[in-house]
PDB file of C-alpha atoms and ligand atoms in Angstrom:
ATOM      1  CA  MET I  18      -3.491 -13.292 -18.569  1.00  0.00           C
ATOM      2  CA  SER I  19      -7.210 -14.179 -19.838  1.00  0.00           C
ATOM      3  CA  PRO I  20      -9.647 -12.270 -18.554  1.00  0.00           C
ATOM      4  CA  SER I  21     -11.146 -15.591 -16.993  1.00  0.00           C
ATOM      5  CA  ARG I  22      -8.498 -15.985 -14.806  1.00  0.00           C
ATOM      6  CA  VAL I  23      -8.815 -12.832 -13.160  1.00  0.00           C
ATOM      7  CA  VAL I  24     -11.999 -13.741 -12.391  1.00  0.00           C
ATOM      8  CA  VAL I  25     -11.372 -16.949 -10.869  1.00  0.00           C
ATOM      9  CA  ALA I  26      -8.348 -15.519  -9.358  1.00  0.00           C
ATOM     10  CA  ALA I  27     -10.979 -12.863  -7.470  1.00  0.00           C
ATOM     11  CA  VAL I  28     -13.585 -15.091  -6.473  1.00  0.00           C
ATOM     12  CA  ARG I  29     -11.329 -17.161  -4.936  1.00  0.00           C
ATOM     13  CA  ALA I  30      -9.902 -14.542  -3.287  1.00  0.00           C
ATOM     14  CA  LEU I  31     -13.143 -13.502  -2.158  1.00  0.00           C
ATOM     15  CA  ALA I  32     -14.124 -16.843  -0.976  1.00  0.00           C
ATOM     16  CA  VAL I  33     -11.232 -17.138   1.097  1.00  0.00           C
ATOM     17  CA  ALA I  34     -11.742 -13.816   3.026  1.00  0.00           C
ATOM     18  CA  ALA I  35     -15.475 -14.669   3.239  1.00  0.00           C
ATOM     19  CA  GLY I  36     -14.281 -18.261   5.125  1.00  0.00           C
ATOM     20  CA  ARG I  37     -12.147 -16.468   7.415  1.00  0.00           C
ATOM     21  CA  ALA I  38     -14.840 -13.471   8.123  1.00  0.00           C
ATOM     22  CA  LEU I  39     -17.055 -16.314   9.674  1.00  0.00           C
ATOM     23  CA  SER I  40     -14.284 -17.420  11.719  1.00  0.00           C
ATOM     24  CA  PRO I  41     -13.147 -16.247  15.180  1.00  0.00           C
ATOM     25  CA  PRO I  42     -10.848 -13.396  15.129  1.00  0.00           C
ATOM     26  CA  SER I  43      -7.573 -14.291  14.988  1.00  0.00           C
ATOM     27  CA  CYS I  44      -4.427 -12.156  15.844  1.00  0.00           C
ATOM     28  CA  ALA I  45      -2.558 -10.825  12.094  1.00  0.00           C
ATOM     29  CA  GLY I  46       0.730 -12.317  13.573  1.00  0.00           C
ATOM     30  CA  CYS I  47       0.019 -15.464  14.885  1.00  0.00           C
ATOM     31  CA  ASP I  48      -3.600 -16.276  14.591  1.00  0.00           C
ATOM     32  CA  GLU I  49      -4.046 -16.149  18.151  1.00  0.00           C
ATOM     33  CA  PRO I  50      -7.924 -16.086  19.157  1.00  0.00           C
ATOM     34  CA  ILE I  51      -8.233 -12.418  20.028  1.00  0.00           C
ATOM     35  CA  ALA I  52     -11.003  -9.962  20.601  1.00  0.00           C
ATOM     36  CA  ASP I  53     -12.967  -8.493  17.671  1.00  0.00           C
ATOM     37  CA  THR I  54     -11.600  -5.022  18.257  1.00  0.00           C
ATOM     38  CA  ALA I  55      -7.911  -6.346  18.248  1.00  0.00           C
ATOM     39  CA  VAL I  56      -5.476  -6.731  15.968  1.00  0.00           C
ATOM     40  CA  PHE I  57      -2.773  -8.318  17.354  1.00  0.00           C
ATOM     41  CA  CYS I  58      -2.809 -10.448  20.150  1.00  0.00           C
ATOM     42  CA  ALA I  59      -1.185  -9.260  23.490  1.00  0.00           C
ATOM     43  CA  ASP I  60       2.417 -10.749  22.720  1.00  0.00           C
ATOM     44  CA  CYS I  61       2.200  -9.774  19.122  1.00  0.00           C
ATOM     45  CA  ALA I  62       1.066  -6.275  20.321  1.00  0.00           C
ATOM     46  CA  ARG I  63       4.296  -5.558  22.118  1.00  0.00           C
ATOM     47  CA  THR I  64       6.522  -6.010  18.653  1.00  0.00           C
ATOM     48  CA  ALA I  65       4.070  -3.726  16.616  1.00  0.00           C
ATOM     49  CA  LEU I  66       4.393  -0.471  18.316  1.00  0.00           C
ATOM     50  CA  PRO I  67       3.117   2.241  16.199  1.00  0.00           C
ATOM     51  CA  TYR I  68       4.224   5.472  15.353  1.00  0.00           C
ATOM     52  CA  THR I  69       2.972   7.677  18.489  1.00  0.00           C
ATOM     53  CA  GLU I  70       5.500   9.820  20.369  1.00  0.00           C
ATOM     54  CA  ARG I  71       6.782  11.494  17.345  1.00  0.00           C
ATOM     55  CA  PRO I  72       4.652  12.470  14.269  1.00  0.00           C
ATOM     56  CA  PRO I  73       4.855   9.769  11.676  1.00  0.00           C
ATOM     57  CA  PRO I  74       7.618   9.907   9.213  1.00  0.00           C
ATOM     58  CA  GLY I  75       7.411  12.840   6.322  1.00  0.00           C
ATOM     59  CA  ALA I  76       3.740  13.843   7.365  1.00  0.00           C
ATOM     60  CA  ILE I  77       4.893  17.254   6.584  1.00  0.00           C
ATOM     61  CA  GLY I  78       5.708  17.554   3.298  1.00  0.00           C
ATOM     62  CA  ALA I  79       8.458  19.319   1.484  1.00  0.00           C
ATOM     63  CA  SER I  80       6.126  20.859  -0.757  1.00  0.00           C
ATOM     64  CA  ALA I  81       2.164  21.633  -1.389  1.00  0.00           C
ATOM     65  CA  ALA I  82       2.273  18.718  -4.200  1.00  0.00           C
ATOM     66  CA  ASP I  83       4.124  16.409  -1.908  1.00  0.00           C
ATOM     67  CA  ALA I  84       2.179  15.757   1.081  1.00  0.00           C
ATOM     68  CA  GLY I  85       4.518  13.456   2.150  1.00  0.00           C
ATOM     69  CA  LEU I  86       4.435   9.451   3.590  1.00  0.00           C
ATOM     70  CA  VAL I  87       2.282   8.489   6.646  1.00  0.00           C
ATOM     71  CA  ALA I  88       3.035   5.061   8.055  1.00  0.00           C
ATOM     72  CA  PHE I  89       1.848   2.838  11.083  1.00  0.00           C
ATOM     73  CA  ALA I  90       4.741   1.625  12.349  1.00  0.00           C
ATOM     74  CA  PRO I  91       8.259   0.669  11.364  1.00  0.00           C
ATOM     75  CA  PHE I  92       8.541  -2.528   9.333  1.00  0.00           C
ATOM     76  CA  ALA I  93       9.384  -5.077  12.087  1.00  0.00           C
ATOM     77  CA  GLY I  94       8.144  -7.886  14.360  1.00  0.00           C
ATOM     78  CA  ALA I  95       4.470  -8.955  14.436  1.00  0.00           C
ATOM     79  CA  LEU I  96       3.670  -6.380  11.866  1.00  0.00           C
ATOM     80  CA  ALA I  97       6.526  -7.219   9.191  1.00  0.00           C
ATOM     81  CA  GLU I  98       4.767 -10.677   9.751  1.00  0.00           C
ATOM     82  CA  GLY I  99       1.351  -9.667   9.312  1.00  0.00           C
ATOM     83  CA  ILE I 100       2.075  -8.329   5.987  1.00  0.00           C
ATOM     84  CA  ARG I 101       4.254 -11.093   4.963  1.00  0.00           C
ATOM     85  CA  ARG I 102       1.113 -13.499   5.255  1.00  0.00           C
ATOM     86  CA  PHE I 103      -1.245 -10.969   4.067  1.00  0.00           C
ATOM     87  CA  LYS I 104       1.253 -10.708   0.685  1.00  0.00           C
ATOM     88  CA  TYR I 105       2.701 -14.230   0.329  1.00  0.00           C
ATOM     89  CA  GLY I 106       0.455 -16.466   2.537  1.00  0.00           C
ATOM     90  CA  ASP I 107      -2.927 -16.231   0.875  1.00  0.00           C
ATOM     91  CA  ARG I 108      -4.537 -13.962   3.080  1.00  0.00           C
ATOM     92  CA  PRO I 109      -6.713 -11.874   1.637  1.00  0.00           C
ATOM     93  CA  ASP I 110      -8.679 -11.219   5.004  1.00  0.00           C
ATOM     94  CA  LEU I 111      -5.863  -9.329   6.715  1.00  0.00           C
ATOM     95  CA  ALA I 112      -7.005  -6.459   4.874  1.00  0.00           C
ATOM     96  CA  ARG I 113      -9.121  -5.950   7.202  1.00  0.00           C
ATOM     97  CA  PRO I 114      -7.229  -5.204  10.615  1.00  0.00           C
ATOM     98  CA  LEU I 115      -4.134  -4.037   8.646  1.00  0.00           C
ATOM     99  CA  GLY I 116      -6.396  -1.566   6.515  1.00  0.00           C
ATOM    100  CA  ARG I 117      -8.074  -0.549  10.645  1.00  0.00           C
ATOM    101  CA  LEU I 118      -4.236   0.228  11.465  1.00  0.00           C
ATOM    102  CA  LEU I 119      -3.713   2.048   8.143  1.00  0.00           C
ATOM    103  CA  LEU I 120      -6.860   4.111   8.620  1.00  0.00           C
ATOM    104  CA  GLY I 121      -6.580   5.131  11.926  1.00  0.00           C
ATOM    105  CA  ALA I 122      -2.631   6.324  10.980  1.00  0.00           C
ATOM    106  CA  ALA I 123      -4.065   8.476   8.633  1.00  0.00           C
ATOM    107  CA  ARG I 124      -6.931   9.897  10.774  1.00  0.00           C
ATOM    108  CA  ASP I 125      -4.477  10.424  13.678  1.00  0.00           C
ATOM    109  CA  ALA I 126      -1.993  12.321  11.199  1.00  0.00           C
ATOM    110  CA  GLY I 127      -5.053  14.666   9.959  1.00  0.00           C
ATOM    111  CA  VAL I 128      -5.351  13.242   6.266  1.00  0.00           C
ATOM    112  CA  ARG I 129      -7.257  14.514   3.813  1.00  0.00           C
ATOM    113  CA  ALA I 130      -8.272  13.069   0.305  1.00  0.00           C
ATOM    114  CA  ASP I 131     -10.767  12.912  -2.050  1.00  0.00           C
ATOM    115  CA  VAL I 132      -9.571   9.785  -4.001  1.00  0.00           C
ATOM    116  CA  VAL I 133      -7.473   6.901  -2.920  1.00  0.00           C
ATOM    117  CA  VAL I 134      -5.266   5.144  -5.332  1.00  0.00           C
ATOM    118  CA  PRO I 135      -3.795   1.927  -4.675  1.00  0.00           C
ATOM    119  CA  VAL I 136      -0.299   0.874  -5.936  1.00  0.00           C
ATOM    120  CA  PRO I 137      -1.166  -1.304  -8.979  1.00  0.00           C
ATOM    121  CA  LEU I 138       0.441  -4.998  -9.733  1.00  0.00           C
ATOM    122  CA  HIS I 139       1.520  -6.244 -12.782  1.00  0.00           C
ATOM    123  CA  PRO I 140      -0.873  -8.187 -14.320  1.00  0.00           C
ATOM    124  CA  ARG I 141       0.928 -11.580 -13.689  1.00  0.00           C
ATOM    125  CA  ARG I 142       1.399 -11.285 -10.080  1.00  0.00           C
ATOM    126  CA  LEU I 143      -2.086 -10.364  -9.602  1.00  0.00           C
ATOM    127  CA  ALA I 144      -2.522 -13.457 -11.690  1.00  0.00           C
ATOM    128  CA  GLU I 145      -0.364 -15.324  -9.089  1.00  0.00           C
ATOM    129  CA  ARG I 146      -1.477 -13.773  -5.752  1.00  0.00           C
ATOM    130  CA  GLY I 147      -5.376 -13.293  -6.978  1.00  0.00           C
ATOM    131  CA  TYR I 148      -5.387 -10.190  -4.864  1.00  0.00           C
ATOM    132  CA  ASN I 149      -3.783  -6.805  -4.863  1.00  0.00           C
ATOM    133  CA  GLN I 150      -3.038  -6.119  -1.753  1.00  0.00           C
ATOM    134  CA  ALA I 151      -2.518  -2.546  -1.805  1.00  0.00           C
ATOM    135  CA  ALA I 152      -6.300  -2.359  -3.368  1.00  0.00           C
ATOM    136  CA  LEU I 153      -8.186  -4.411  -0.585  1.00  0.00           C
ATOM    137  CA  LEU I 154      -6.471  -1.462   1.921  1.00  0.00           C
ATOM    138  CA  ALA I 155      -7.744   0.927   0.099  1.00  0.00           C
ATOM    139  CA  ALA I 156     -10.988   0.017  -0.253  1.00  0.00           C
ATOM    140  CA  HIS I 157     -11.037   0.430   3.759  1.00  0.00           C
ATOM    141  CA  VAL I 158      -8.865   3.850   3.803  1.00  0.00           C
ATOM    142  CA  ALA I 159     -11.602   5.237   0.892  1.00  0.00           C
ATOM    143  CA  ASP I 160     -14.104   3.837   2.797  1.00  0.00           C
ATOM    144  CA  GLY I 161     -12.887   4.903   6.095  1.00  0.00           C
ATOM    145  CA  LEU I 162     -12.317   8.350   4.886  1.00  0.00           C
ATOM    146  CA  ALA I 163     -14.758   9.063   2.528  1.00  0.00           C
ATOM    147  CA  ALA I 164     -13.190   9.533  -0.564  1.00  0.00           C
ATOM    148  CA  SER I 165     -13.828   8.020  -3.556  1.00  0.00           C
ATOM    149  CA  PHE I 166     -11.779   4.791  -4.075  1.00  0.00           C
ATOM    150  CA  ALA I 167     -10.018   4.415  -7.701  1.00  0.00           C
ATOM    151  CA  PRO I 168      -8.280   0.991  -7.789  1.00  0.00           C
ATOM    152  CA  ARG I 169      -7.717   1.370 -11.241  1.00  0.00           C
ATOM    153  CA  ALA I 170      -6.356   4.623 -11.737  1.00  0.00           C
ATOM    154  CA  LEU I 171      -2.859   3.851 -12.350  1.00  0.00           C
ATOM    155  CA  ARG I 172      -1.473   0.793 -14.081  1.00  0.00           C
ATOM    156  CA  ARG I 173       1.535  -0.917 -14.222  1.00  0.00           C
ATOM    157  CA  VAL I 174       3.381  -0.323 -18.155  1.00  0.00           C
ATOM    158  CA  ARG I 175       5.709  -2.842 -17.449  1.00  0.00           C
ATOM    159  CA  SER I 176       6.650  -5.710 -15.337  1.00  0.00           C
ATOM    160  CA  THR I 177       9.749  -4.670 -12.870  1.00  0.00           C
ATOM    161  CA  ALA I 178      12.113  -6.883 -11.602  1.00  0.00           C
ATOM    162  CA  GLN I 179      11.225  -7.842  -7.993  1.00  0.00           C
ATOM    163  CA  GLN I 180      12.075  -4.903  -5.842  1.00  0.00           C
ATOM    164  CA  ALA I 181      13.305  -6.851  -3.126  1.00  0.00           C
ATOM    165  CA  GLN I 182      16.358  -7.841  -4.753  1.00  0.00           C
ATOM    166  CA  LEU I 183      17.814  -5.068  -5.312  1.00  0.00           C
ATOM    167  CA  SER I 184      20.080  -2.524  -4.612  1.00  0.00           C
ATOM    168  CA  ARG I 185      18.440   0.808  -3.285  1.00  0.00           C
ATOM    169  CA  ASP I 186      19.986   2.830  -6.823  1.00  0.00           C
ATOM    170  CA  LEU I 187      18.265  -0.119  -8.682  1.00  0.00           C
ATOM    171  CA  ARG I 188      15.048   0.058  -7.375  1.00  0.00           C
ATOM    172  CA  LEU I 189      14.824   3.487  -8.688  1.00  0.00           C
ATOM    173  CA  LEU I 190      16.123   2.764 -12.270  1.00  0.00           C
ATOM    174  CA  ASN I 191      13.533  -0.327 -12.082  1.00  0.00           C
ATOM    175  CA  VAL I 192      10.420   1.819 -11.623  1.00  0.00           C
ATOM    176  CA  ALA I 193      10.809   4.492 -12.945  1.00  0.00           C
ATOM    177  CA  GLY I 194       8.510   5.433 -15.499  1.00  0.00           C
ATOM    178  CA  ALA I 195       6.933   2.105 -14.819  1.00  0.00           C
ATOM    179  CA  PHE I 196       3.324   3.647 -14.008  1.00  0.00           C
ATOM    180  CA  ARG I 197       1.174   5.426 -16.267  1.00  0.00           C
ATOM    181  CA  VAL I 198      -2.618   7.071 -15.112  1.00  0.00           C
ATOM    182  CA  ARG I 199      -5.284   5.285 -17.035  1.00  0.00           C
ATOM    183  CA  ALA I 200      -7.774   7.397 -16.234  1.00  0.00           C
ATOM    184  CA  PRO I 201      -6.682  11.476 -15.376  1.00  0.00           C
ATOM    185  CA  GLU I 202     -10.110  12.820 -14.836  1.00  0.00           C
ATOM    186  CA  ARG I 203     -10.298  10.708 -11.711  1.00  0.00           C
ATOM    187  CA  VAL I 204      -7.061  12.778 -10.110  1.00  0.00           C
ATOM    188  CA  GLN I 205      -6.886  15.928 -11.700  1.00  0.00           C
ATOM    189  CA  ARG I 206      -7.309  18.587  -9.012  1.00  0.00           C
ATOM    190  CA  ARG I 207      -8.058  16.345  -6.543  1.00  0.00           C
ATOM    191  CA  ARG I 208      -5.948  15.380  -2.913  1.00  0.00           C
ATOM    192  CA  VAL I 209      -4.439  11.713  -3.744  1.00  0.00           C
ATOM    193  CA  ALA I 210      -3.921   9.198  -0.764  1.00  0.00           C
ATOM    194  CA  LEU I 211      -1.367   6.796  -2.324  1.00  0.00           C
ATOM    195  CA  ILE I 212      -2.070   3.124  -0.963  1.00  0.00           C
ATOM    196  CA  ASP I 213       0.798   0.334  -0.339  1.00  0.00           C
ATOM    197  CA  ASP I 214       1.494  -1.789   2.382  1.00  0.00           C
ATOM    198  CA  VAL I 215       5.114  -1.161   3.044  1.00  0.00           C
ATOM    199  CA  ALA I 216       7.548   1.832   1.487  1.00  0.00           C
ATOM    200  CA  THR I 217      11.010   0.135   1.256  1.00  0.00           C
ATOM    201  CA  THR I 218      13.012   2.730  -0.508  1.00  0.00           C
ATOM    202  CA  GLY I 219      10.044   4.637  -1.730  1.00  0.00           C
ATOM    203  CA  ALA I 220      10.858   4.137  -5.595  1.00  0.00           C
ATOM    204  CA  THR I 221       7.388   2.680  -6.242  1.00  0.00           C
ATOM    205  CA  LEU I 222       5.807   5.596  -4.218  1.00  0.00           C
ATOM    206  CA  ALA I 223       7.926   8.373  -6.288  1.00  0.00           C
ATOM    207  CA  ALA I 224       7.434   6.731  -9.341  1.00  0.00           C
ATOM    208  CA  CYS I 225       3.560   6.450  -9.203  1.00  0.00           C
ATOM    209  CA  ARG I 226       3.452   9.877  -7.480  1.00  0.00           C
ATOM    210  CA  ASP I 227       5.247  11.518 -10.406  1.00  0.00           C
ATOM    211  CA  ALA I 228       2.912   9.797 -12.776  1.00  0.00           C
ATOM    212  CA  LEU I 229      -0.091  11.455 -10.454  1.00  0.00           C
ATOM    213  CA  LEU I 230       1.396  14.702 -10.508  1.00  0.00           C
ATOM    214  CA  GLY I 231       2.093  14.440 -14.085  1.00  0.00           C
ATOM    215  CA  ALA I 232      -1.735  13.742 -14.830  1.00  0.00           C
ATOM    216  CA  GLY I 233      -2.515  16.818 -13.126  1.00  0.00           C
ATOM    217  CA  ALA I 234      -3.208  15.621  -9.070  1.00  0.00           C
ATOM    218  CA  ALA I 235      -3.531  18.770  -6.635  1.00  0.00           C
ATOM    219  CA  SER I 236      -1.366  16.549  -4.326  1.00  0.00           C
ATOM    220  CA  VAL I 237      -0.397  13.256  -3.501  1.00  0.00           C
ATOM    221  CA  THR I 238      -0.393  11.560   0.316  1.00  0.00           C
ATOM    222  CA  TYR I 239       1.877   8.282   0.584  1.00  0.00           C
ATOM    223  CA  LEU I 240      -0.191   5.842   3.001  1.00  0.00           C
ATOM    224  CA  VAL I 241       1.725   2.665   3.707  1.00  0.00           C
ATOM    225  CA  VAL I 242       0.972   0.450   7.027  1.00  0.00           C
ATOM    226  CA  ALA I 243       4.457   0.659   7.405  1.00  0.00           C
ATOM    227  CA  ALA I 244       8.078   1.813   6.607  1.00  0.00           C
ATOM    228  CA  ALA I 245      11.169   0.236   6.761  1.00  0.00           C
ATOM    229  CA  GLU I 246      13.517   3.066   8.107  1.00  0.00           C
ATOM    230  CA  SER I 247      16.196   3.090   5.650  1.00  0.00           C
ATOM    231  CA  GLY I 248      13.095   3.550   2.994  1.00  0.00           C
ATOM    232  CA  VAL I 249      12.043   7.346   5.326  1.00  0.00           C
ATOM    233  CA  ASP I 250      14.388   9.660   4.385  1.00  0.00           C
ATOM    234  CA  GLU I 251      14.059   8.723   0.591  1.00  0.00           C
ATOM    235  CA  VAL I 252      10.322   9.055   0.427  1.00  0.00           C
ATOM    236  CA  ARG I 253      10.437  12.197   1.940  1.00  0.00           C
ATOM    237  CA  SER I 254      13.319  13.560  -0.029  1.00  0.00           C
ATOM    238  CA  SER I 255      13.098  11.900  -3.076  1.00  0.00           C
ATOM    239  CA  PRO I 256      13.008  14.393  -5.861  1.00  0.00           C
ATOM    240  CA  PRO I 257      10.905  14.805  -8.882  1.00  0.00           C
ATOM    241  CA  SER I 258      13.731  14.509 -11.064  1.00  0.00           C
ATOM    242  CA  ALA I 259      13.364  11.134 -10.877  1.00  0.00           C
ATOM    243  CA  ARG I 260      10.234  11.430 -13.058  1.00  0.00           C
ATOM    244  CA  ARG I 261      10.997   9.982 -16.550  1.00  0.00           C
ATOM    245  CA  THR I 262      10.617  12.348 -19.537  1.00  0.00           C
TER     246      THR I 262
HETATM  247 ZN1   ZN M 322      -0.321 -12.918  18.023  1.00  0.00          ZN
END
């Protein structure tokens, strides 16, 4: 992808976001008009229930360096629909309401971070979509946590097959070693909040974590808007041995 195509894509994404920002607030799940402080309409809110009665899964990490996973809610109902629209429906404006949910979950879990890093997209997919949904969420979270924002700290060193089409075992193999830290000085000895929209098997997050810890990060906390239930255990238990040597 040429730099000019990146710029064109970014400008288009900004224009879409700006246009939406001027229109009345609408439900992230279905576009019904809502109050400015809400994310979902009443009907959708009933299907997007946050983790409240128990701590977010894995918020207490197994080790000092792996500080665990914080998610707003399970990947289901209107939240899943909102995330699909955000990623695949040319709706970068949904970063604001979804980012607000993620920031709230991070605050509730007492997350402390020095630097906020999004899971990067491969440049080809970035050109197709026009924006990296994880980076838009990460900007919102960094602002709210008063942490520095490092959107280019990680890079994808090779394109990987679409994770959604692969089995759990193949997903781990698919992404192992797919990420590198571009700027180690941004993460060394720092507590990193690693941002993605969804944790499915956790394979992508684990591969990013391995790269960050390998570059000297003090700890890595995963912050995702939604967790597919099948993915939570794996994120919690995925071993550092997944690291490629
Ligand atoms: Zn709705």
